[in-house]
Amino acid sequence: MIAFLIAFLLSLFASLIQQLIPQVDAIDKIIAVVFAVSAIAKLAYLETKQRFTLRPSDIGLLAISIIFIIYCFIPNTFHQPSNTMFLQIYSMFSILKFVIVFWSGLFLFRNTKFKTSTLFFRRMSTTLTTIFLIIGVLNIPLHFLEPFDVRFGIETVSFGFRHPAQFAATIIVITIVHIFITWSEKGKMPYYIIFANFILVFLAGRTTSIGFYLCLILLILIFPYIKRIPIYIYAIVGAVFYWLGSDRISNQFLGTDGEARGVLLDTSLTIASEHAPFGAGLGMFGSNASRLNYSPLYEQYGISRVWGLTQENPNFVTDSYWAMIIGELGYLGMFFIIVIIGYILWLLYKEIVGSTYQIKFLIFLPIVYALMTSPIDTVLVSNTSIFLVLATIYMVALNNEYRSQNKNQEAKQ
């Protein structure tokens, strides 16, 4: 349990640590490698003891991932110029990082007892929320935090994180886990956390995150009063989410000369069509690797003059997960990713089958958030993805523990 909590806290503060110590920029990757090596070592040890603990469904995810890794390096052989082998591996690892942590984390910690840590988490969550809230409110008149943008008439800030989107995602996941613990243990809602963290997400200024959080609040408020959320409620929430983000959605998917994300998505489709079915190759488009070693494709496809995509200022190159997947790995690579994500969702459902709908809803929420924001963000390949996956594993293990405890109590009665 201690090892998991250390990794959990490191992933939570990874962006902050990286901002304070720029040389430490691989915490998420180190966690993924350590988890993978530990899972393989545990599996090998159990196999020698003839204790076959790897489930067929786990083997399925492992097999699909291995096939995908082999496929990842095929596009580079069909396309020139190509990035360095190191940056190709770097890009591939970034794409599969959340899958590695999910598979190895479930195998390592599926039945770990975490209940003794929930009080610590709630206190830590409340403390962080309070500190960030005080800082955010004071910053409105004093302006001591570095502004990222101006939205809704106020300066948006990242609270020391690399990007406001990473801060917003972290706050949303913390809120979900806090709600999960409080609801599971007390049958109540932590209203202070819910509404205080909404202020923090609002101060981060990410329209999609704000829309998602407002929808979350609407659903959470009716949680205690109904046995199951009706379909029409989801329709209303979806309409609210679309209304709040319709302008952003239009910009991202239709694309304009001034909107980097829209240009990236549009160009990725062109690349995938011209290099069907493989794409341009790892490290060549929309990835951090293509920014570290500036890809000639940005010039070739006439987007190197778009703000945020220039060689001098490539900050927005990594602003769309699906633009990266489609551009680098083509339509076939996109299909692989959709299969892998679908398989992960299926595995997650198998872990919590039999739980109440509230529990299922909360456990799925972090991944749902990452998927909903993936066209206009890269949460799935950022260091935030590790925190998101570890939070999901934490809730799965806690849910197993709560259910086991309830069964024991019922047996005694």
C-alpha positions as a LaTeX table, in Angstrom:
\begin{tabular}{lrrr}
\hline
Residue & $x$ (\AA) & $y$ (\AA) & $z$ (\AA) \\
\hline
Met1 & 0.00 & 0.00 & 0.00 \\
Ile2 & 2.80 & 2.43 & 0.87 \\
Ala3 & 4.41 & 1.98 & $-2.56$ \\
Phe4 & 1.12 & 2.73 & $-4.29$ \\
Leu5 & 0.44 & 5.82 & $-2.19$ \\
Ile6 & 3.93 & 7.17 & $-2.90$ \\
Ala7 & 3.34 & 6.71 & $-6.63$ \\
Phe8 & $-0.12$ & 8.24 & $-6.23$ \\
Leu9 & 1.24 & 11.36 & $-4.52$ \\
Leu10 & 4.15 & 11.68 & $-6.97$ \\
Ser11 & 1.75 & 11.54 & $-9.91$ \\
Leu12 & $-0.51$ & 14.09 & $-8.21$ \\
Phe13 & 2.31 & 16.60 & $-7.77$ \\
Ala14 & 4.35 & 15.62 & $-10.86$ \\
Ser15 & 3.51 & 18.80 & $-12.78$ \\
Leu16 & 4.25 & 21.02 & $-9.77$ \\
Ile17 & 7.55 & 19.24 & $-9.15$ \\
Gln18 & 8.49 & 19.60 & $-12.79$ \\
Gln19 & 7.80 & 23.33 & $-12.72$ \\
Leu20 & 9.99 & 23.75 & $-9.61$ \\
Ile21 & 12.71 & 21.35 & $-10.80$ \\
Pro22 & 12.70 & 21.27 & $-14.63$ \\
Gln23 & 15.29 & 18.47 & $-14.66$ \\
Val24 & 12.73 & 16.15 & $-13.05$ \\
Asp25 & 10.44 & 15.64 & $-16.03$ \\
Ala26 & 10.01 & 11.88 & $-16.15$ \\
Ile27 & 8.08 & 11.01 & $-12.98$ \\
Asp28 & 5.14 & 9.62 & $-14.93$ \\
Lys29 & 7.40 & 7.49 & $-17.13$ \\
Ile30 & 9.38 & 6.19 & $-14.14$ \\
Ile31 & 6.13 & 5.17 & $-12.43$ \\
Ala32 & 4.99 & 3.34 & $-15.57$ \\
Val33 & 8.30 & 1.47 & $-15.89$ \\
Val34 & 8.46 & 0.57 & $-12.19$ \\
Phe35 & 4.86 & $-0.68$ & $-12.26$ \\
Ala36 & 5.47 & $-2.76$ & $-15.38$ \\
Val37 & 8.70 & $-4.32$ & $-14.05$ \\
Ser38 & 7.06 & $-5.03$ & $-10.67$ \\
Ala39 & 4.03 & $-6.65$ & $-12.31$ \\
Ile40 & 6.22 & $-8.86$ & $-14.51$ \\
Ala41 & 8.37 & $-9.85$ & $-11.52$ \\
Lys42 & 5.31 & $-10.68$ & $-9.43$ \\
Leu43 & 3.81 & $-12.65$ & $-12.28$ \\
Ala44 & 7.03 & $-14.62$ & $-12.80$ \\
Tyr45 & 7.29 & $-15.37$ & $-9.07$ \\
Leu46 & 3.68 & $-16.57$ & $-8.84$ \\
Glu47 & 4.06 & $-18.69$ & $-11.95$ \\
Thr48 & 7.07 & $-20.48$ & $-10.40$ \\
Lys49 & 4.84 & $-21.25$ & $-7.42$ \\
Gln50 & 2.17 & $-22.52$ & $-9.84$ \\
Arg51 & $-0.23$ & $-19.81$ & $-8.70$ \\
Phe52 & $-1.78$ & $-18.68$ & $-11.96$ \\
Thr53 & $-3.24$ & $-15.30$ & $-11.03$ \\
Leu54 & $-3.26$ & $-13.66$ & $-14.47$ \\
Arg55 & $-6.80$ & $-13.60$ & $-15.81$ \\
Pro56 & $-7.60$ & $-14.40$ & $-19.46$ \\
Ser57 & $-8.96$ & $-10.85$ & $-19.86$ \\
Asp58 & $-5.64$ & $-9.45$ & $-18.60$ \\
Ile59 & $-3.80$ & $-11.60$ & $-21.11$ \\
Gly60 & $-6.05$ & $-10.20$ & $-23.83$ \\
Leu61 & $-5.06$ & $-6.60$ & $-23.06$ \\
Leu62 & $-1.40$ & $-7.60$ & $-22.94$ \\
Ala63 & $-1.66$ & $-9.34$ & $-26.31$ \\
Ile64 & $-3.42$ & $-6.40$ & $-27.98$ \\
Ser65 & $-0.81$ & $-4.00$ & $-26.57$ \\
Ile66 & 2.08 & $-6.10$ & $-27.91$ \\
Ile67 & 0.50 & $-6.22$ & $-31.38$ \\
Phe68 & 0.00 & $-2.46$ & $-31.21$ \\
Ile69 & 3.66 & $-1.88$ & $-30.24$ \\
Ile70 & 4.78 & $-3.89$ & $-33.27$ \\
Tyr71 & 2.42 & $-1.93$ & $-35.49$ \\
Cys72 & 3.62 & 1.44 & $-34.12$ \\
Phe73 & 7.01 & 1.10 & $-35.81$ \\
Ile74 & 5.64 & 0.08 & $-39.22$ \\
Pro75 & 4.56 & 3.59 & $-40.39$ \\
Asn76 & 8.10 & 4.97 & $-39.97$ \\
Thr77 & 9.46 & 2.39 & $-42.42$ \\
Phe78 & 7.05 & 3.65 & $-45.11$ \\
His79 & 7.60 & 7.34 & $-44.60$ \\
Gln80 & 10.61 & 9.63 & $-44.96$ \\
Pro81 & 11.77 & 11.76 & $-43.28$ \\
Ser82 & 11.55 & 9.84 & $-40.02$ \\
Asn83 & 12.32 & 10.86 & $-36.47$ \\
Thr84 & 15.15 & 9.32 & $-34.42$ \\
Met85 & 14.62 & 5.85 & $-32.98$ \\
Phe86 & 14.82 & 7.25 & $-29.45$ \\
Leu87 & 12.02 & 9.76 & $-30.12$ \\
Gln88 & 9.98 & 7.09 & $-31.87$ \\
Ile89 & 10.18 & 4.93 & $-28.74$ \\
Tyr90 & 9.48 & 8.01 & $-26.63$ \\
Ser91 & 6.33 & 8.77 & $-28.61$ \\
Met92 & 5.13 & 5.14 & $-28.54$ \\
Phe93 & 5.72 & 4.91 & $-24.79$ \\
Ser94 & 3.79 & 8.14 & $-24.22$ \\
Ile95 & 0.81 & 6.69 & $-26.09$ \\
Leu96 & 0.83 & 3.39 & $-24.17$ \\
Lys97 & 1.80 & 4.79 & $-20.78$ \\
Phe98 & $-1.72$ & 4.87 & $-19.35$ \\
Val99 & $-2.36$ & 1.31 & $-20.64$ \\
Ile100 & 0.82 & 0.03 & $-18.97$ \\
Val101 & $-0.11$ & 1.60 & $-15.64$ \\
Phe102 & $-3.70$ & 0.38 & $-15.85$ \\
Trp103 & $-2.76$ & $-3.23$ & $-16.60$ \\
Ser104 & 0.13 & $-3.49$ & $-14.14$ \\
Gly105 & $-1.64$ & $-1.44$ & $-11.45$ \\
Leu106 & $-4.73$ & $-3.64$ & $-11.49$ \\
Phe107 & $-2.58$ & $-6.78$ & $-11.33$ \\
Leu108 & $-0.44$ & $-5.45$ & $-8.48$ \\
Phe109 & $-3.09$ & $-3.72$ & $-6.33$ \\
Arg110 & $-6.46$ & $-5.26$ & $-7.20$ \\
Asn111 & $-6.89$ & $-6.73$ & $-3.70$ \\
Thr112 & $-4.77$ & $-4.28$ & $-1.70$ \\
Lys113 & $-6.39$ & $-2.91$ & 1.47 \\
Phe114 & $-6.61$ & 0.88 & 1.16 \\
Lys115 & $-9.34$ & 1.71 & 3.64 \\
Thr116 & $-6.87$ & 2.93 & 6.29 \\
Ser117 & $-5.69$ & 5.57 & 3.82 \\
Thr118 & $-9.06$ & 7.18 & 3.11 \\
Leu119 & $-8.94$ & 9.56 & 6.08 \\
Phe120 & $-5.52$ & 10.76 & 4.92 \\
Phe121 & $-6.84$ & 11.29 & 1.39 \\
Arg122 & $-9.87$ & 13.27 & 2.56 \\
Arg123 & $-7.73$ & 15.48 & 4.79 \\
Met124 & $-5.16$ & 16.00 & 2.05 \\
Ser125 & $-7.88$ & 16.78 & $-0.49$ \\
Thr126 & $-9.56$ & 19.29 & 1.82 \\
Thr127 & $-6.23$ & 20.93 & 2.67 \\
Leu128 & $-5.19$ & 21.24 & $-0.99$ \\
Thr129 & $-8.59$ & 22.63 & $-1.96$ \\
Thr130 & $-8.47$ & 25.22 & 0.83 \\
Ile131 & $-4.92$ & 26.32 & 0.02 \\
Phe132 & $-5.57$ & 26.61 & $-3.72$ \\
Leu133 & $-8.86$ & 28.40 & $-3.06$ \\
Ile134 & $-7.23$ & 31.02 & $-0.82$ \\
Ile135 & $-4.44$ & 31.53 & $-3.36$ \\
Gly136 & $-6.92$ & 31.77 & $-6.25$ \\
Val137 & $-9.23$ & 34.26 & $-4.55$ \\
Leu138 & $-6.33$ & 36.45 & $-3.40$ \\
Asn139 & $-4.85$ & 36.38 & $-6.90$ \\
Ile140 & $-7.94$ & 38.04 & $-8.42$ \\
Pro141 & $-7.13$ & 41.49 & $-6.95$ \\
Leu142 & $-3.39$ & 41.02 & $-6.35$ \\
His143 & $-2.31$ & 39.27 & $-9.62$ \\
Phe144 & 0.72 & 37.48 & $-8.14$ \\
Leu145 & 0.22 & 34.26 & $-10.11$ \\
Glu146 & 1.48 & 34.10 & $-13.68$ \\
Pro147 & $-1.56$ & 34.50 & $-15.96$ \\
Phe148 & $-2.13$ & 32.01 & $-18.76$ \\
Asp149 & $-5.01$ & 33.66 & $-20.57$ \\
Val150 & $-8.02$ & 35.93 & $-20.01$ \\
Arg151 & $-11.41$ & 34.24 & $-20.05$ \\
Phe152 & $-14.76$ & 35.24 & $-18.56$ \\
Gly153 & $-13.18$ & 38.59 & $-17.77$ \\
Ile154 & $-10.55$ & 37.15 & $-15.37$ \\
Glu155 & $-6.98$ & 35.96 & $-15.68$ \\
Thr156 & $-6.83$ & 32.16 & $-15.87$ \\
Val157 & $-4.03$ & 30.50 & $-13.93$ \\
Ser158 & $-2.44$ & 27.06 & $-13.57$ \\
Phe159 & $-1.62$ & 27.30 & $-9.83$ \\
Gly160 & 1.96 & 26.23 & $-10.48$ \\
Phe161 & 1.05 & 23.35 & $-12.80$ \\
Arg162 & 2.51 & 23.28 & $-16.30$ \\
His163 & $-0.85$ & 24.07 & $-17.90$ \\
Pro164 & $-4.31$ & 25.06 & $-16.58$ \\
Ala165 & $-5.76$ & 21.96 & $-18.28$ \\
Gln166 & $-3.51$ & 19.72 & $-16.15$ \\
Phe167 & $-4.57$ & 21.57 & $-13.01$ \\
Ala168 & $-8.26$ & 21.34 & $-13.92$ \\
Ala169 & $-7.98$ & 17.60 & $-14.66$ \\
Thr170 & $-6.19$ & 17.00 & $-11.35$ \\
Ile171 & $-8.82$ & 18.91 & $-9.38$ \\
Ile172 & $-11.65$ & 17.05 & $-11.12$ \\
Val173 & $-10.10$ & 13.64 & $-10.35$ \\
Ile174 & $-9.46$ & 14.63 & $-6.71$ \\
Thr175 & $-13.11$ & 15.68 & $-6.44$ \\
Ile176 & $-14.34$ & 12.38 & $-7.89$ \\
Val177 & $-12.21$ & 10.28 & $-5.50$ \\
His178 & $-13.27$ & 12.40 & $-2.52$ \\
Ile179 & $-16.95$ & 11.99 & $-3.47$ \\
Phe180 & $-16.41$ & 8.24 & $-3.93$ \\
Ile181 & $-14.89$ & 7.82 & $-0.46$ \\
Thr182 & $-17.44$ & 10.00 & 1.34 \\
Trp183 & $-20.38$ & 8.39 & $-0.43$ \\
Ser184 & $-19.08$ & 4.85 & 0.14 \\
Glu185 & $-18.28$ & 5.33 & 3.82 \\
Lys186 & $-20.93$ & 7.81 & 4.95 \\
Gly187 & $-23.60$ & 7.91 & 2.26 \\
Lys188 & $-23.15$ & 11.69 & 2.06 \\
Met189 & $-21.79$ & 14.27 & $-0.35$ \\
Pro190 & $-18.76$ & 16.48 & 0.43 \\
Tyr191 & $-20.45$ & 19.70 & $-0.66$ \\
Tyr192 & $-17.56$ & 21.94 & 0.38 \\
Ile193 & $-15.17$ & 20.00 & $-1.85$ \\
Ile194 & $-17.66$ & 19.92 & $-4.72$ \\
Phe195 & $-18.36$ & 23.66 & $-4.83$ \\
Ala196 & $-14.91$ & 24.90 & $-3.74$ \\
Asn197 & $-13.24$ & 22.81 & $-6.45$ \\
Phe198 & $-15.67$ & 24.18 & $-9.02$ \\
Ile199 & $-14.31$ & 27.65 & $-8.24$ \\
Leu200 & $-10.79$ & 26.31 & $-8.83$ \\
Val201 & $-11.76$ & 24.73 & $-12.16$ \\
Phe202 & $-13.42$ & 28.01 & $-13.13$ \\
Leu203 & $-10.26$ & 29.96 & $-12.26$ \\
Ala204 & $-8.28$ & 27.58 & $-14.50$ \\
Gly205 & $-10.55$ & 28.80 & $-17.31$ \\
Arg206 & $-10.80$ & 25.61 & $-19.37$ \\
Thr207 & $-14.22$ & 25.71 & $-21.00$ \\
Thr208 & $-14.52$ & 21.94 & $-21.46$ \\
Ser209 & $-13.50$ & 21.26 & $-17.84$ \\
Ile210 & $-16.01$ & 23.82 & $-16.58$ \\
Gly211 & $-18.77$ & 22.28 & $-18.68$ \\
Phe212 & $-17.89$ & 18.78 & $-17.48$ \\
Tyr213 & $-17.81$ & 19.92 & $-13.85$ \\
Leu214 & $-21.19$ & 21.66 & $-14.09$ \\
Cys215 & $-22.68$ & 18.47 & $-15.52$ \\
Leu216 & $-21.01$ & 16.52 & $-12.69$ \\
Ile217 & $-22.61$ & 18.82 & $-10.12$ \\
Leu218 & $-26.05$ & 18.39 & $-11.70$ \\
Leu219 & $-25.73$ & 14.61 & $-11.54$ \\
Ile220 & $-24.20$ & 14.52 & $-8.07$ \\
Leu221 & $-26.94$ & 16.68 & $-6.56$ \\
Ile222 & $-29.59$ & 14.10 & $-7.48$ \\
Phe223 & $-27.44$ & 11.12 & $-6.45$ \\
Pro224 & $-28.85$ & 10.62 & $-2.94$ \\
Tyr225 & $-32.47$ & 10.86 & $-4.00$ \\
Ile226 & $-32.90$ & 8.37 & $-6.83$ \\
Lys227 & $-32.09$ & 4.71 & $-7.38$ \\
Arg228 & $-30.89$ & 5.21 & $-10.94$ \\
Ile229 & $-30.26$ & 8.23 & $-13.13$ \\
Pro230 & $-32.93$ & 8.31 & $-15.89$ \\
Ile231 & $-31.81$ & 8.42 & $-19.51$ \\
Tyr232 & $-33.42$ & 11.85 & $-20.03$ \\
Ile233 & $-31.16$ & 13.30 & $-17.30$ \\
Tyr234 & $-28.10$ & 12.23 & $-19.29$ \\
Ala235 & $-29.68$ & 13.85 & $-22.36$ \\
Ile236 & $-30.22$ & 17.12 & $-20.46$ \\
Val237 & $-26.68$ & 17.04 & $-19.08$ \\
Gly238 & $-25.30$ & 16.34 & $-22.54$ \\
Ala239 & $-27.26$ & 19.27 & $-23.96$ \\
Val240 & $-25.90$ & 21.54 & $-21.21$ \\
Phe241 & $-22.35$ & 20.36 & $-21.89$ \\
Tyr242 & $-22.74$ & 20.97 & $-25.63$ \\
Trp243 & $-24.29$ & 24.41 & $-25.06$ \\
Leu244 & $-21.43$ & 25.46 & $-22.80$ \\
Gly245 & $-18.75$ & 24.26 & $-25.21$ \\
Ser246 & $-20.41$ & 24.59 & $-28.63$ \\
Asp247 & $-18.13$ & 27.42 & $-29.76$ \\
Arg248 & $-15.03$ & 25.53 & $-28.68$ \\
Ile249 & $-16.27$ & 22.32 & $-30.31$ \\
Ser250 & $-16.89$ & 24.18 & $-33.57$ \\
Asn251 & $-13.40$ & 25.68 & $-33.51$ \\
Gln252 & $-11.69$ & 22.40 & $-32.69$ \\
Phe253 & $-13.41$ & 20.20 & $-35.26$ \\
Leu254 & $-13.98$ & 22.62 & $-38.12$ \\
Gly255 & $-10.66$ & 24.38 & $-37.66$ \\
Thr256 & $-9.58$ & 27.88 & $-38.63$ \\
Asp257 & $-6.28$ & 29.46 & $-39.52$ \\
Gly258 & $-6.08$ & 30.93 & $-36.03$ \\
Glu259 & $-7.08$ & 27.80 & $-34.08$ \\
Ala260 & $-4.17$ & 25.41 & $-33.65$ \\
Arg261 & $-6.20$ & 22.43 & $-32.45$ \\
Gly262 & $-8.63$ & 22.62 & $-35.35$ \\
Val263 & $-5.74$ & 22.90 & $-37.81$ \\
Leu264 & $-4.01$ & 19.91 & $-36.22$ \\
Leu265 & $-7.10$ & 17.72 & $-36.44$ \\
Asp266 & $-7.84$ & 18.75 & $-40.02$ \\
Thr267 & $-4.22$ & 18.21 & $-41.10$ \\
Ser268 & $-4.01$ & 14.84 & $-39.35$ \\
Leu269 & $-6.91$ & 13.59 & $-41.47$ \\
Thr270 & $-5.11$ & 14.75 & $-44.60$ \\
Ile271 & $-1.90$ & 13.00 & $-43.52$ \\
Ala272 & $-3.76$ & 9.79 & $-42.68$ \\
Ser273 & $-5.46$ & 9.83 & $-46.10$ \\
Glu274 & $-2.24$ & 10.47 & $-48.01$ \\
His275 & $-0.33$ & 7.82 & $-46.06$ \\
Ala276 & $-3.19$ & 5.35 & $-45.57$ \\
Pro277 & $-3.48$ & 3.22 & $-43.64$ \\
Phe278 & $-0.30$ & 3.83 & $-41.60$ \\
Gly279 & 0.10 & 7.57 & $-41.07$ \\
Ala280 & 3.31 & 9.61 & $-40.99$ \\
Gly281 & 5.11 & 7.61 & $-38.29$ \\
Leu282 & 5.95 & 7.95 & $-34.62$ \\
Gly283 & 7.26 & 11.32 & $-33.51$ \\
Met284 & 6.21 & 13.09 & $-36.71$ \\
Phe285 & 2.96 & 14.92 & $-35.92$ \\
Gly286 & 1.11 & 16.25 & $-32.88$ \\
Ser287 & 3.39 & 14.60 & $-30.31$ \\
Asn288 & 5.96 & 16.05 & $-27.95$ \\
Ala289 & 8.61 & 14.15 & $-29.94$ \\
Ser290 & 7.63 & 16.12 & $-33.06$ \\
Arg291 & 8.10 & 19.29 & $-31.03$ \\
Leu292 & 11.44 & 18.32 & $-29.49$ \\
Asn293 & 12.77 & 17.53 & $-32.97$ \\
Tyr294 & 10.57 & 19.89 & $-34.98$ \\
Ser295 & 8.89 & 17.84 & $-37.67$ \\
Pro296 & 9.22 & 18.98 & $-41.31$ \\
Leu297 & 5.57 & 17.97 & $-41.81$ \\
Tyr298 & 4.40 & 21.24 & $-40.26$ \\
Glu299 & 6.14 & 23.11 & $-43.07$ \\
Gln300 & 5.17 & 20.55 & $-45.69$ \\
Tyr301 & 1.46 & 20.85 & $-44.91$ \\
Gly302 & 1.57 & 24.64 & $-44.59$ \\
Ile303 & 0.74 & 24.96 & $-40.89$ \\
Ser304 & 4.15 & 26.03 & $-39.58$ \\
Arg305 & 2.99 & 29.67 & $-39.55$ \\
Val306 & $-0.04$ & 29.03 & $-37.33$ \\
Trp307 & 0.36 & 30.56 & $-33.88$ \\
Gly308 & 1.62 & 27.87 & $-31.48$ \\
Leu309 & 2.76 & 25.56 & $-34.30$ \\
Thr310 & 5.81 & 27.53 & $-35.43$ \\
Gln311 & 9.32 & 26.23 & $-34.93$ \\
Glu312 & 10.06 & 29.19 & $-32.66$ \\
Asn313 & 6.86 & 28.71 & $-30.64$ \\
Pro314 & 5.59 & 25.11 & $-30.90$ \\
Asn315 & 3.64 & 25.22 & $-27.62$ \\
Phe316 & 0.33 & 24.09 & $-29.17$ \\
Val317 & 1.74 & 21.17 & $-31.16$ \\
Thr318 & 0.53 & 18.69 & $-28.52$ \\
Asp319 & $-2.95$ & 20.18 & $-28.07$ \\
Ser320 & $-4.98$ & 17.31 & $-29.54$ \\
Tyr321 & $-4.63$ & 13.63 & $-28.64$ \\
Trp322 & $-6.51$ & 12.34 & $-31.67$ \\
Ala323 & $-4.62$ & 14.60 & $-34.07$ \\
Met324 & $-1.43$ & 12.93 & $-32.83$ \\
Ile325 & $-2.86$ & 9.39 & $-33.11$ \\
Ile326 & $-4.37$ & 9.91 & $-36.56$ \\
Gly327 & $-1.41$ & 11.85 & $-37.96$ \\
Glu328 & 1.32 & 9.53 & $-36.66$ \\
Leu329 & $-0.37$ & 6.13 & $-36.83$ \\
Gly330 & $-3.11$ & 6.61 & $-39.41$ \\
Tyr331 & $-6.62$ & 5.20 & $-39.47$ \\
Leu332 & $-5.42$ & 1.71 & $-38.57$ \\
Gly333 & $-3.57$ & 3.09 & $-35.54$ \\
Met334 & $-6.70$ & 4.99 & $-34.52$ \\
Phe335 & $-8.65$ & 1.72 & $-34.77$ \\
Phe336 & $-6.08$ & 0.00 & $-32.52$ \\
Ile337 & $-6.37$ & 2.77 & $-29.92$ \\
Ile338 & $-10.17$ & 2.64 & $-29.96$ \\
Val339 & $-10.01$ & $-1.16$ & $-29.44$ \\
Ile340 & $-7.53$ & $-0.77$ & $-26.56$ \\
Ile341 & $-9.61$ & 1.94 & $-24.86$ \\
Gly342 & $-12.77$ & $-0.11$ & $-25.34$ \\
Tyr343 & $-11.03$ & $-3.16$ & $-23.89$ \\
Ile344 & $-9.91$ & $-1.14$ & $-20.85$ \\
Leu345 & $-13.47$ & 0.10 & $-20.28$ \\
Trp346 & $-14.70$ & $-3.50$ & $-20.52$ \\
Leu347 & $-12.04$ & $-4.68$ & $-18.02$ \\
Leu348 & $-13.00$ & $-1.87$ & $-15.68$ \\
Tyr349 & $-16.67$ & $-2.84$ & $-15.89$ \\
Lys350 & $-15.78$ & $-6.46$ & $-15.08$ \\
Glu351 & $-13.96$ & $-5.25$ & $-11.96$ \\
Ile352 & $-17.01$ & $-3.44$ & $-10.57$ \\
Val353 & $-19.89$ & $-5.56$ & $-11.86$ \\
Gly354 & $-22.46$ & $-5.96$ & $-9.10$ \\
Ser355 & $-21.73$ & $-2.56$ & $-7.56$ \\
Thr356 & $-24.38$ & 0.15 & $-7.27$ \\
Tyr357 & $-24.86$ & 2.49 & $-10.20$ \\
Gln358 & $-23.44$ & 5.40 & $-8.14$ \\
Ile359 & $-20.19$ & 3.52 & $-7.60$ \\
Lys360 & $-19.92$ & 2.46 & $-11.24$ \\
Phe361 & $-20.60$ & 6.03 & $-12.33$ \\
Leu362 & $-17.88$ & 7.50 & $-10.10$ \\
Ile363 & $-15.23$ & 4.90 & $-10.97$ \\
Phe364 & $-15.74$ & 5.42 & $-14.70$ \\
Leu365 & $-15.74$ & 9.23 & $-14.48$ \\
Pro366 & $-11.96$ & 9.92 & $-14.60$ \\
Ile367 & $-11.53$ & 7.92 & $-17.82$ \\
Val368 & $-14.74$ & 9.40 & $-19.27$ \\
Tyr369 & $-13.35$ & 12.87 & $-18.59$ \\
Ala370 & $-10.06$ & 12.05 & $-20.31$ \\
Leu371 & $-11.91$ & 10.65 & $-23.35$ \\
Met372 & $-14.30$ & 13.60 & $-23.58$ \\
Thr373 & $-11.41$ & 16.08 & $-23.58$ \\
Ser374 & $-9.10$ & 14.01 & $-25.82$ \\
Pro375 & $-9.99$ & 15.80 & $-29.11$ \\
Ile376 & $-8.93$ & 19.14 & $-27.60$ \\
Asp377 & $-6.33$ & 18.05 & $-25.08$ \\
Thr378 & $-3.64$ & 15.44 & $-24.47$ \\
Val379 & $-4.49$ & 14.31 & $-20.93$ \\
Leu380 & $-4.09$ & 10.68 & $-22.05$ \\
Val381 & $-0.38$ & 11.20 & $-22.81$ \\
Ser382 & 0.45 & 13.84 & $-20.18$ \\
Asn383 & 1.73 & 13.09 & $-16.68$ \\
Thr384 & $-1.86$ & 13.69 & $-15.51$ \\
Ser385 & $-2.85$ & 10.41 & $-17.16$ \\
Ile386 & $-0.91$ & 8.45 & $-14.54$ \\
Phe387 & $-2.73$ & 10.19 & $-11.68$ \\
Leu388 & $-6.04$ & 9.57 & $-13.46$ \\
Val389 & $-5.35$ & 5.84 & $-13.85$ \\
Leu390 & $-4.00$ & 5.43 & $-10.31$ \\
Ala391 & $-7.09$ & 7.17 & $-8.94$ \\
Thr392 & $-9.26$ & 4.68 & $-10.85$ \\
Ile393 & $-7.27$ & 1.71 & $-9.52$ \\
Tyr394 & $-7.50$ & 3.17 & $-6.00$ \\
Met395 & $-11.31$ & 3.35 & $-6.24$ \\
Val396 & $-11.53$ & $-0.18$ & $-7.68$ \\
Ala397 & $-9.47$ & $-1.61$ & $-4.79$ \\
Leu398 & $-11.46$ & 0.38 & $-2.23$ \\
Asn399 & $-14.71$ & $-0.82$ & $-3.76$ \\
Asn400 & $-13.54$ & $-4.44$ & $-3.49$ \\
Glu401 & $-12.67$ & $-3.83$ & 0.15 \\
Tyr402 & $-16.00$ & $-2.16$ & 0.96 \\
Arg403 & $-17.94$ & $-4.97$ & $-0.72$ \\
Ser404 & $-15.94$ & $-7.64$ & 1.10 \\
Gln405 & $-16.54$ & $-5.88$ & 4.41 \\
Asn406 & $-20.28$ & $-5.62$ & 3.74 \\
Lys407 & $-20.47$ & $-9.33$ & 2.88 \\
Asn408 & $-18.68$ & $-10.25$ & 6.11 \\
Gln409 & $-21.07$ & $-8.10$ & 8.13 \\
Glu410 & $-24.07$ & $-9.67$ & 6.43 \\
Ala411 & $-22.66$ & $-13.16$ & 7.10 \\
Lys412 & $-22.29$ & $-12.37$ & 10.81 \\
Gln413 & $-25.88$ & $-11.21$ & 11.00 \\
\hline
\end{tabular}
